[in-house]
Coordinates of C-alpha atoms in Angstrom, one line a residue:
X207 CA 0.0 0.0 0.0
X208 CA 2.9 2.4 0.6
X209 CA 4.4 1.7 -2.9
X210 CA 0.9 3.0 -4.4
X211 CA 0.7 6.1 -2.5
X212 CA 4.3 7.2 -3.7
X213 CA 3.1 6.9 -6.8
X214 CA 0.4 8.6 -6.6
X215 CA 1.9 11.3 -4.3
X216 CA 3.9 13.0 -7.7
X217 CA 1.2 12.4 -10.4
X218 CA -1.3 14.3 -8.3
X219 CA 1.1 17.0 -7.5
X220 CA 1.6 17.1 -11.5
X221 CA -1.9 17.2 -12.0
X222 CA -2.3 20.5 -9.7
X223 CA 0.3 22.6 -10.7
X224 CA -0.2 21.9 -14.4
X225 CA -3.7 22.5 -14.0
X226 CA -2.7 26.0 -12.0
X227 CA -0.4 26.4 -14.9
X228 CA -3.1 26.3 -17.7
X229 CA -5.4 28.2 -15.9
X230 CA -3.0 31.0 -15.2
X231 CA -2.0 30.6 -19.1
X232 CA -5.4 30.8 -20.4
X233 CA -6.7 34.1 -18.4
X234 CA -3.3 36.1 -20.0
X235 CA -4.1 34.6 -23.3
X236 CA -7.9 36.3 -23.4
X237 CA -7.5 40.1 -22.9
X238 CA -10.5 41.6 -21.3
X239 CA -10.6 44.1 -24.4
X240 CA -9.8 42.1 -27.1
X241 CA -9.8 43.1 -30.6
X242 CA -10.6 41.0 -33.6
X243 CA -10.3 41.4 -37.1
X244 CA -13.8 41.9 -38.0
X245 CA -13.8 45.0 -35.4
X246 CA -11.0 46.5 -37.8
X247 CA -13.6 45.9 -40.7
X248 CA -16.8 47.0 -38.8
X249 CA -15.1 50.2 -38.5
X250 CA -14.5 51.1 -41.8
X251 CA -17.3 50.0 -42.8
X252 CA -18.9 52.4 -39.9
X253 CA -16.9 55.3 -41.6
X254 CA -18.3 54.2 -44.7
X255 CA -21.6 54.7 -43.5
X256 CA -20.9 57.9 -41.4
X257 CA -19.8 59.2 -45.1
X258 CA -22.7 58.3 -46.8
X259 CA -25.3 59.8 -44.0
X260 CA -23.1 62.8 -44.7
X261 CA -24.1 63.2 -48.3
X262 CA -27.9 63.0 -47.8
X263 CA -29.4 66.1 -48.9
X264 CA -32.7 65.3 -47.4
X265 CA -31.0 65.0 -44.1
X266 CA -29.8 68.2 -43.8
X267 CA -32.6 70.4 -46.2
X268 CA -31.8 73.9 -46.5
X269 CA -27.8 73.3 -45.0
X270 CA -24.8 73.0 -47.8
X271 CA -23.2 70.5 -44.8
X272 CA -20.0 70.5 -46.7
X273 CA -19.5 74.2 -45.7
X274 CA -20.6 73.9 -42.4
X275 CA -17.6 73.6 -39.3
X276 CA -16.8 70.5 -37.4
X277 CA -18.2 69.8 -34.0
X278 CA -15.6 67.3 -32.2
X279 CA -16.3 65.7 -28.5
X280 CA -13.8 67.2 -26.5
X281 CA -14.6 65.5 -23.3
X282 CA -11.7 62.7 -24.0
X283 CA -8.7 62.2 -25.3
X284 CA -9.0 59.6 -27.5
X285 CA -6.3 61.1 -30.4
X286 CA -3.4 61.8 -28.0
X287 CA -3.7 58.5 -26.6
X288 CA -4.4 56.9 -30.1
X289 CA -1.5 57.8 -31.3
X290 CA 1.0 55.5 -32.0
X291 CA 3.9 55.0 -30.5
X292 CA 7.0 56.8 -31.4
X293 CA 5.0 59.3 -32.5
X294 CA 6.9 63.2 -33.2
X295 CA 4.0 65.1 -35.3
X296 CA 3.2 66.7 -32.0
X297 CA 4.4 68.2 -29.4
X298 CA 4.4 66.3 -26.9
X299 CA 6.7 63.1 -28.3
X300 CA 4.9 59.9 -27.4
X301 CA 7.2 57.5 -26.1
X302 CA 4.3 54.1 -25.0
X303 CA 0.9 53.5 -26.0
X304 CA -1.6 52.6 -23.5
X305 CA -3.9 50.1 -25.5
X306 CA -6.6 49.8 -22.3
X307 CA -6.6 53.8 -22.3
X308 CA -7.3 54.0 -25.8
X309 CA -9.9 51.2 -25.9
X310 CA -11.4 53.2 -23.0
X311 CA -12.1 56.7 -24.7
X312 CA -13.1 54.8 -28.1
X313 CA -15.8 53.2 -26.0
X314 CA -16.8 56.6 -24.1
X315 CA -16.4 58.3 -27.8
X316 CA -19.2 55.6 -29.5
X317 CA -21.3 56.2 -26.0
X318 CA -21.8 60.1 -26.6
X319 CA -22.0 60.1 -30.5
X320 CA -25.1 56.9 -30.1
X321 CA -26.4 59.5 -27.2
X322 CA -26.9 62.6 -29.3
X323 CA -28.0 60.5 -32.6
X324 CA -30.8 58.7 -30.6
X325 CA -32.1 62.3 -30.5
X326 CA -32.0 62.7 -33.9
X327 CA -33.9 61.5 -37.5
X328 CA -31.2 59.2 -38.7
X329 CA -32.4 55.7 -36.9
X330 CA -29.7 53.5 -39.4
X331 CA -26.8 54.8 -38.6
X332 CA -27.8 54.8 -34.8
X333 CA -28.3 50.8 -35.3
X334 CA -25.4 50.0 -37.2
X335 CA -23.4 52.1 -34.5
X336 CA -25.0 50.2 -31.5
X337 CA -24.0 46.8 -33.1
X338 CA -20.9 48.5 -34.0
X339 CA -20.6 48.4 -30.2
X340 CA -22.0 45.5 -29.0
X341 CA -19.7 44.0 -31.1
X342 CA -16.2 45.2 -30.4
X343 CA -17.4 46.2 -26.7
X344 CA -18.4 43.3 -25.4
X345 CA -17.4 43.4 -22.1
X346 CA -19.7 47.1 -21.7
X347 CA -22.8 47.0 -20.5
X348 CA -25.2 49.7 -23.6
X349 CA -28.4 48.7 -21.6
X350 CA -28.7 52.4 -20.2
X351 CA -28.4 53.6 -23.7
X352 CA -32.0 54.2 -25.8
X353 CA -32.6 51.3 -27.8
X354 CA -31.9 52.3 -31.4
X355 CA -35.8 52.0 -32.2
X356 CA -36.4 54.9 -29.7
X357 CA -34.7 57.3 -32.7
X358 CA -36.5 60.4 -33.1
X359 CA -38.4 60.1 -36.2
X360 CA -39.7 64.1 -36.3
X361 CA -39.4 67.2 -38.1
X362 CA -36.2 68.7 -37.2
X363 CA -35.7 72.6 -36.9
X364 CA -33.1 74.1 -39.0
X365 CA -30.9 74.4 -36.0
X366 CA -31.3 70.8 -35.3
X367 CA -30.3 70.0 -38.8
X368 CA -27.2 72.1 -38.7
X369 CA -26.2 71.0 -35.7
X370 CA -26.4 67.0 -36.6
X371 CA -24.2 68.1 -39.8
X372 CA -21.9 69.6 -37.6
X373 CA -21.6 66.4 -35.0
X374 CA -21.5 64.2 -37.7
X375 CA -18.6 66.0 -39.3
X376 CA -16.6 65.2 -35.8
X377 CA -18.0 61.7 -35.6
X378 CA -16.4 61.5 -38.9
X379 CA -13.3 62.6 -38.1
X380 CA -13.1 61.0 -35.0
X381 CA -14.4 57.1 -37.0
X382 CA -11.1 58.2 -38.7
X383 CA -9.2 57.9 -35.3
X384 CA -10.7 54.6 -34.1
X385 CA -9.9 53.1 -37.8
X386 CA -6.6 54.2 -37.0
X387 CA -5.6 52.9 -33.9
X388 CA -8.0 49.8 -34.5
X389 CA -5.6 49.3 -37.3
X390 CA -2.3 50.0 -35.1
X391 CA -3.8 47.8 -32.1
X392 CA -4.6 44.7 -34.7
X393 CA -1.1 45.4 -36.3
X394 CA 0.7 44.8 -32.8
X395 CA 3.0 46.9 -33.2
X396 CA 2.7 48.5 -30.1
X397 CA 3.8 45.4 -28.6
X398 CA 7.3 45.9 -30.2

């Protein structure tokens, strides 16, 4: 009987740490913001859209949108800490990239551009962004967002018109931004 629990003794001990091995192996393997492929693709194909919502005449009657300014969210940071790293365009030389960070304003980016369309007359955009969101964001909870059938489907006063030119303009400009650094975070080579 001694003989068997010798043996025994080492293959269990094998067992658990390889077990504590694999589990510790496979939680650093799955990021809590990971980023596929397809999220690379959904976001062009959300610029693609943003673009096309842009050139609707009926959208914005009575406003030449082209001419009109940009209206850009300034409560983050998302192009600063966007960038790549490396980067020497600016002035403040950017030496790491913080891929959590960036992830972080995207998200809070998407969350205030779906707020402000769900009060507005364009209910397609505001469902291919939700699934935009749901999609890439995973882990983020959109339940306290209005669903995307709650779009205002009104009149809109001229003001309201020029205004939504003006936000979609920045959302454009920033869907530039989140292509970018979707693109760099895919690439990896802010891992390097």
């Amino acid at each position: 009987m001694p003989l068997i629990k010798l043996y025994f003794s080492p293959a269990l001990v094998l067992l658990m740490v390889s077990c504590l091995l694999w589990q510790h192996g496979k939680s650093l393997t799955i990021p809590r913001k990971h980023l596929t492929h397809q999220c690379v693709l959904d976001a062009a194909k959300l610029l693609k859209n943003i673009t096309n919502v842009l050139s609707k005449d009926e959208l914005f009657r009575g406003i030449n949108c082209t001419t009109q300014s940009v209206e850009l969210s300034t409560t983050t940071n998302t192009a600063f800490l966007c960038s790549p790293k490396g980067l020497t365009c600016s002035e403040i030389p950017k030496s790491e990239f913080d891929r959590e960070s960036c992830l972080t304003n995207i998200e809070e980016d998407l969350r205030q551009y779906y707020k402000f369309l769900a009060t507005h007359p364009e209910p397609t955009l505001l469902i291919e962004l939700r699934q935009f969101m749901e999609d890439c964001f995973p882990w983020s909870l959109f339940s306290e967002l209005p669903s995307a059938q709650a779009a205002a489907v009104r009149d809109s006063t001229f003001n309201e018109r020029q205004r939504l030119c003006k936000v979609l303009k920045g959302f454009h400009v920033r869907t530039i931004t989140i292509n970018r650094a979707f693109a760099y975070i895919n690439s990896f080579e802010h891992n390097k």
